[in-house]
């Protein structure tokens, strides 16, 4: 199958099935990008995800733009972005009209509640995979140390997550510059 068509189908599937937006579609994108097509390795995906989270805007579009451009240039970026944005926009308009019509229905309320555990499991799986890669890359003690400092900074000191991510980038740059 043509590379451009694989990009279009992969991002379409990941974003159509990613109920709940970016966080829910990240594990699906991971499966398509790393496992199914090998467009990025685990560490590359982790780095791209960390950088994407540090930048403003929706994570799904940043992933689509990065991978699409990397795989098929400007055309790939355009196709991946279209496959990410257009289905969501169309579905959102349609679903908002439908939900407005049936907002008090117990069926609608039940469906929303039943999807939440699935999203939680998908996020837990992605966290496990990224944590495992972190331990392999920098070791258990540094990984736990970074996690503890991030927890302390965000929950105790109430530092904005973007600043914590930037600090982790800086720390990673210092550690990598000493290794290389």
mmCIF file of C-alpha atoms in Angstrom:
data_model
loop_
_atom_site.group_PDB
_atom_site.id
_atom_site.type_symbol
_atom_site.label_atom_id
_atom_site.label_comp_id
_atom_site.label_asym_id
_atom_site.label_seq_id
_atom_site.Cartn_x
_atom_site.Cartn_y
_atom_site.Cartn_z
ATOM 1 C CA UNK A 1 0.000 0.000 0.000
ATOM 2 C CA UNK A 2 1.201 3.500 -0.775
ATOM 3 C CA UNK A 3 2.861 5.368 2.108
ATOM 4 C CA UNK A 4 0.498 8.359 1.815
ATOM 5 C CA UNK A 5 -2.534 6.088 2.018
ATOM 6 C CA UNK A 6 -1.124 4.319 5.085
ATOM 7 C CA UNK A 7 -0.674 7.728 6.751
ATOM 8 C CA UNK A 8 -4.228 8.743 5.943
ATOM 9 C CA UNK A 9 -5.775 5.472 7.151
ATOM 10 C CA UNK A 10 -3.600 5.205 10.270
ATOM 11 C CA UNK A 11 -4.349 8.694 11.556
ATOM 12 C CA UNK A 12 -7.994 8.410 10.562
ATOM 13 C CA UNK A 13 -8.395 5.181 12.572
ATOM 14 C CA UNK A 14 -6.475 6.467 15.598
ATOM 15 C CA UNK A 15 -8.484 9.662 15.798
ATOM 16 C CA UNK A 16 -11.907 8.269 14.980
ATOM 17 C CA UNK A 17 -11.559 5.576 17.654
ATOM 18 C CA UNK A 18 -9.852 7.892 20.176
ATOM 19 C CA UNK A 19 -12.935 8.874 22.156
ATOM 20 C CA UNK A 20 -12.120 11.737 24.485
ATOM 21 C CA UNK A 21 -9.587 13.591 22.362
ATOM 22 C CA UNK A 22 -5.793 13.626 22.322
ATOM 23 C CA UNK A 23 -5.051 11.653 25.490
ATOM 24 C CA UNK A 24 -7.323 8.826 24.386
ATOM 25 C CA UNK A 25 -5.936 8.726 20.851
ATOM 26 C CA UNK A 26 -2.252 8.707 21.868
ATOM 27 C CA UNK A 27 -2.144 4.940 22.564
ATOM 28 C CA UNK A 28 -3.909 4.300 19.260
ATOM 29 C CA UNK A 29 -1.418 6.531 17.429
ATOM 30 C CA UNK A 30 1.432 4.765 19.213
ATOM 31 C CA UNK A 31 0.130 1.425 17.921
ATOM 32 C CA UNK A 32 -0.070 2.726 14.356
ATOM 33 C CA UNK A 33 3.157 4.773 14.345
ATOM 34 C CA UNK A 34 5.521 2.487 16.278
ATOM 35 C CA UNK A 35 4.072 -1.023 16.260
ATOM 36 C CA UNK A 36 2.251 -1.306 12.925
ATOM 37 C CA UNK A 37 4.402 0.843 10.623
ATOM 38 C CA UNK A 38 7.706 1.477 12.417
ATOM 39 C CA UNK A 39 7.710 5.137 11.437
ATOM 40 C CA UNK A 40 9.237 5.960 14.843
ATOM 41 C CA UNK A 41 10.985 3.904 17.517
ATOM 42 C CA UNK A 42 9.821 3.811 21.148
ATOM 43 C CA UNK A 43 12.337 6.433 22.294
ATOM 44 C CA UNK A 44 11.578 8.671 19.301
ATOM 45 C CA UNK A 45 7.847 8.466 20.034
ATOM 46 C CA UNK A 46 8.457 9.270 23.704
ATOM 47 C CA UNK A 47 10.607 12.266 22.791
ATOM 48 C CA UNK A 48 8.084 13.499 20.239
ATOM 49 C CA UNK A 49 5.267 13.123 22.774
ATOM 50 C CA UNK A 50 7.212 15.011 25.444
ATOM 51 C CA UNK A 51 8.040 17.820 23.033
ATOM 52 C CA UNK A 52 4.470 17.924 21.765
ATOM 53 C CA UNK A 53 3.141 18.218 25.318
ATOM 54 C CA UNK A 54 5.478 21.137 25.974
ATOM 55 C CA UNK A 55 4.096 23.078 23.009
ATOM 56 C CA UNK A 56 0.689 24.776 22.985
ATOM 57 C CA UNK A 57 -2.273 23.243 21.185
ATOM 58 C CA UNK A 58 -3.812 19.803 20.760
ATOM 59 C CA UNK A 59 -1.355 16.914 20.980
ATOM 60 C CA UNK A 60 -2.994 14.824 18.235
ATOM 61 C CA UNK A 61 -2.412 17.477 15.567
ATOM 62 C CA UNK A 62 1.218 17.943 16.612
ATOM 63 C CA UNK A 63 1.834 14.190 16.403
ATOM 64 C CA UNK A 64 0.126 14.042 13.009
ATOM 65 C CA UNK A 65 2.149 16.964 11.663
ATOM 66 C CA UNK A 66 5.464 15.595 12.919
ATOM 67 C CA UNK A 67 4.983 12.014 11.735
ATOM 68 C CA UNK A 68 3.276 12.984 8.479
ATOM 69 C CA UNK A 69 6.117 15.326 7.545
ATOM 70 C CA UNK A 70 8.750 12.798 8.602
ATOM 71 C CA UNK A 71 7.179 10.025 6.518
ATOM 72 C CA UNK A 72 5.969 11.812 3.371
ATOM 73 C CA UNK A 73 6.997 15.481 3.532
ATOM 74 C CA UNK A 74 4.529 18.342 3.255
ATOM 75 C CA UNK A 75 1.929 16.154 1.559
ATOM 76 C CA UNK A 76 2.185 13.601 4.375
ATOM 77 C CA UNK A 77 1.804 16.329 6.970
ATOM 78 C CA UNK A 78 -1.301 17.667 5.209
ATOM 79 C CA UNK A 79 -2.859 14.218 4.876
ATOM 80 C CA UNK A 80 -2.150 13.228 8.477
ATOM 81 C CA UNK A 81 -3.556 16.536 9.748
ATOM 82 C CA UNK A 82 -6.663 16.189 7.580
ATOM 83 C CA UNK A 83 -7.199 12.619 8.795
ATOM 84 C CA UNK A 84 -6.860 13.892 12.361
ATOM 85 C CA UNK A 85 -8.976 17.051 12.230
ATOM 86 C CA UNK A 86 -11.766 16.538 9.678
ATOM 87 C CA UNK A 87 -13.362 13.354 11.118
ATOM 88 C CA UNK A 88 -13.315 14.822 14.620
ATOM 89 C CA UNK A 89 -14.851 18.104 13.494
ATOM 90 C CA UNK A 90 -17.628 16.382 11.550
ATOM 91 C CA UNK A 91 -18.320 13.917 14.373
ATOM 92 C CA UNK A 92 -18.299 16.702 16.962
ATOM 93 C CA UNK A 93 -20.894 18.754 15.113
ATOM 94 C CA UNK A 94 -23.100 15.715 14.566
ATOM 95 C CA UNK A 95 -22.742 14.387 18.118
ATOM 96 C CA UNK A 96 -23.375 17.751 19.749
ATOM 97 C CA UNK A 97 -26.650 18.019 17.876
ATOM 98 C CA UNK A 98 -27.569 14.455 18.862
ATOM 99 C CA UNK A 99 -26.561 14.878 22.507
ATOM 100 C CA UNK A 100 -28.495 18.109 22.751
ATOM 101 C CA UNK A 101 -31.572 16.264 21.551
ATOM 102 C CA UNK A 102 -31.137 13.339 24.014
ATOM 103 C CA UNK A 103 -29.170 14.949 26.851
ATOM 104 C CA UNK A 104 -31.439 13.666 29.623
ATOM 105 C CA UNK A 105 -31.505 10.067 28.342
ATOM 106 C CA UNK A 106 -30.137 7.435 30.767
ATOM 107 C CA UNK A 107 -28.679 5.551 27.805
ATOM 108 C CA UNK A 108 -26.500 8.507 26.807
ATOM 109 C CA UNK A 109 -25.369 9.020 30.400
ATOM 110 C CA UNK A 110 -24.564 5.287 30.716
ATOM 111 C CA UNK A 111 -22.564 5.171 27.484
ATOM 112 C CA UNK A 112 -20.424 8.073 28.617
ATOM 113 C CA UNK A 113 -19.712 6.408 31.965
ATOM 114 C CA UNK A 114 -18.832 3.048 30.388
ATOM 115 C CA UNK A 115 -16.221 4.515 28.034
ATOM 116 C CA UNK A 116 -14.191 6.119 30.853
ATOM 117 C CA UNK A 117 -12.606 2.854 32.167
ATOM 118 C CA UNK A 118 -11.447 1.945 28.655
ATOM 119 C CA UNK A 119 -9.687 5.297 28.308
ATOM 120 C CA UNK A 120 -8.107 4.854 31.739
ATOM 121 C CA UNK A 121 -6.698 1.430 30.756
ATOM 122 C CA UNK A 122 -5.352 2.796 27.470
ATOM 123 C CA UNK A 123 -3.588 5.649 29.306
ATOM 124 C CA UNK A 124 -2.229 3.230 31.918
ATOM 125 C CA UNK A 125 -0.808 1.006 29.175
ATOM 126 C CA UNK A 126 0.874 3.948 27.451
ATOM 127 C CA UNK A 127 2.270 5.175 30.779
ATOM 128 C CA UNK A 128 3.674 1.718 31.489
ATOM 129 C CA UNK A 129 5.357 1.521 28.064
ATOM 130 C CA UNK A 130 6.868 4.994 28.370
ATOM 131 C CA UNK A 131 7.962 4.353 31.967
ATOM 132 C CA UNK A 132 9.633 1.106 30.928
ATOM 133 C CA UNK A 133 11.516 2.930 28.161
ATOM 134 C CA UNK A 134 12.578 5.608 30.637
ATOM 135 C CA UNK A 135 13.942 3.024 33.075
ATOM 136 C CA UNK A 136 15.839 1.323 30.249
ATOM 137 C CA UNK A 137 17.252 4.636 29.005
ATOM 138 C CA UNK A 138 18.258 6.407 32.219
ATOM 139 C CA UNK A 139 17.807 3.845 34.976
ATOM 140 C CA UNK A 140 15.285 3.207 37.711
ATOM 141 C CA UNK A 141 16.637 5.689 40.272
ATOM 142 C CA UNK A 142 16.703 8.650 37.885
ATOM 143 C CA UNK A 143 13.253 7.771 36.525
ATOM 144 C CA UNK A 144 11.766 7.592 40.027
ATOM 145 C CA UNK A 145 13.614 10.755 41.012
ATOM 146 C CA UNK A 146 12.243 12.690 38.053
ATOM 147 C CA UNK A 147 8.737 11.382 38.751
ATOM 148 C CA UNK A 148 8.999 12.350 42.441
ATOM 149 C CA UNK A 149 10.299 15.844 41.655
ATOM 150 C CA UNK A 150 7.576 16.341 39.027
ATOM 151 C CA UNK A 151 4.903 15.202 41.496
ATOM 152 C CA UNK A 152 6.281 17.515 44.183
ATOM 153 C CA UNK A 153 6.563 20.461 41.792
ATOM 154 C CA UNK A 154 3.055 20.160 40.374
ATOM 155 C CA UNK A 155 1.066 18.991 43.394
ATOM 156 C CA UNK A 156 2.872 20.505 46.376
ATOM 157 C CA UNK A 157 4.465 23.648 44.920
ATOM 158 C CA UNK A 158 1.685 24.152 42.308
ATOM 159 C CA UNK A 159 4.152 24.810 39.487
ATOM 160 C CA UNK A 160 2.568 24.782 36.037
ATOM 161 C CA UNK A 161 3.076 21.445 34.191
ATOM 162 C CA UNK A 162 4.627 23.203 31.176
ATOM 163 C CA UNK A 163 7.423 24.530 33.388
ATOM 164 C CA UNK A 164 7.953 21.066 34.879
ATOM 165 C CA UNK A 165 8.207 19.613 31.366
ATOM 166 C CA UNK A 166 10.710 22.308 30.373
ATOM 167 C CA UNK A 167 12.765 21.547 33.478
ATOM 168 C CA UNK A 168 12.735 17.840 32.585
ATOM 169 C CA UNK A 169 13.901 18.735 29.045
ATOM 170 C CA UNK A 170 16.738 20.794 30.476
ATOM 171 C CA UNK A 171 17.710 18.005 32.863
ATOM 172 C CA UNK A 172 17.594 15.469 30.017
ATOM 173 C CA UNK A 173 19.772 17.740 27.882
ATOM 174 C CA UNK A 174 22.346 18.013 30.651
ATOM 175 C CA UNK A 175 22.362 14.255 31.281
ATOM 176 C CA UNK A 176 22.637 13.427 27.572
ATOM 177 C CA UNK A 177 25.403 15.983 27.005
ATOM 178 C CA UNK A 178 27.468 14.254 29.678
ATOM 179 C CA UNK A 179 26.860 10.808 28.181
ATOM 180 C CA UNK A 180 27.754 11.807 24.607
#
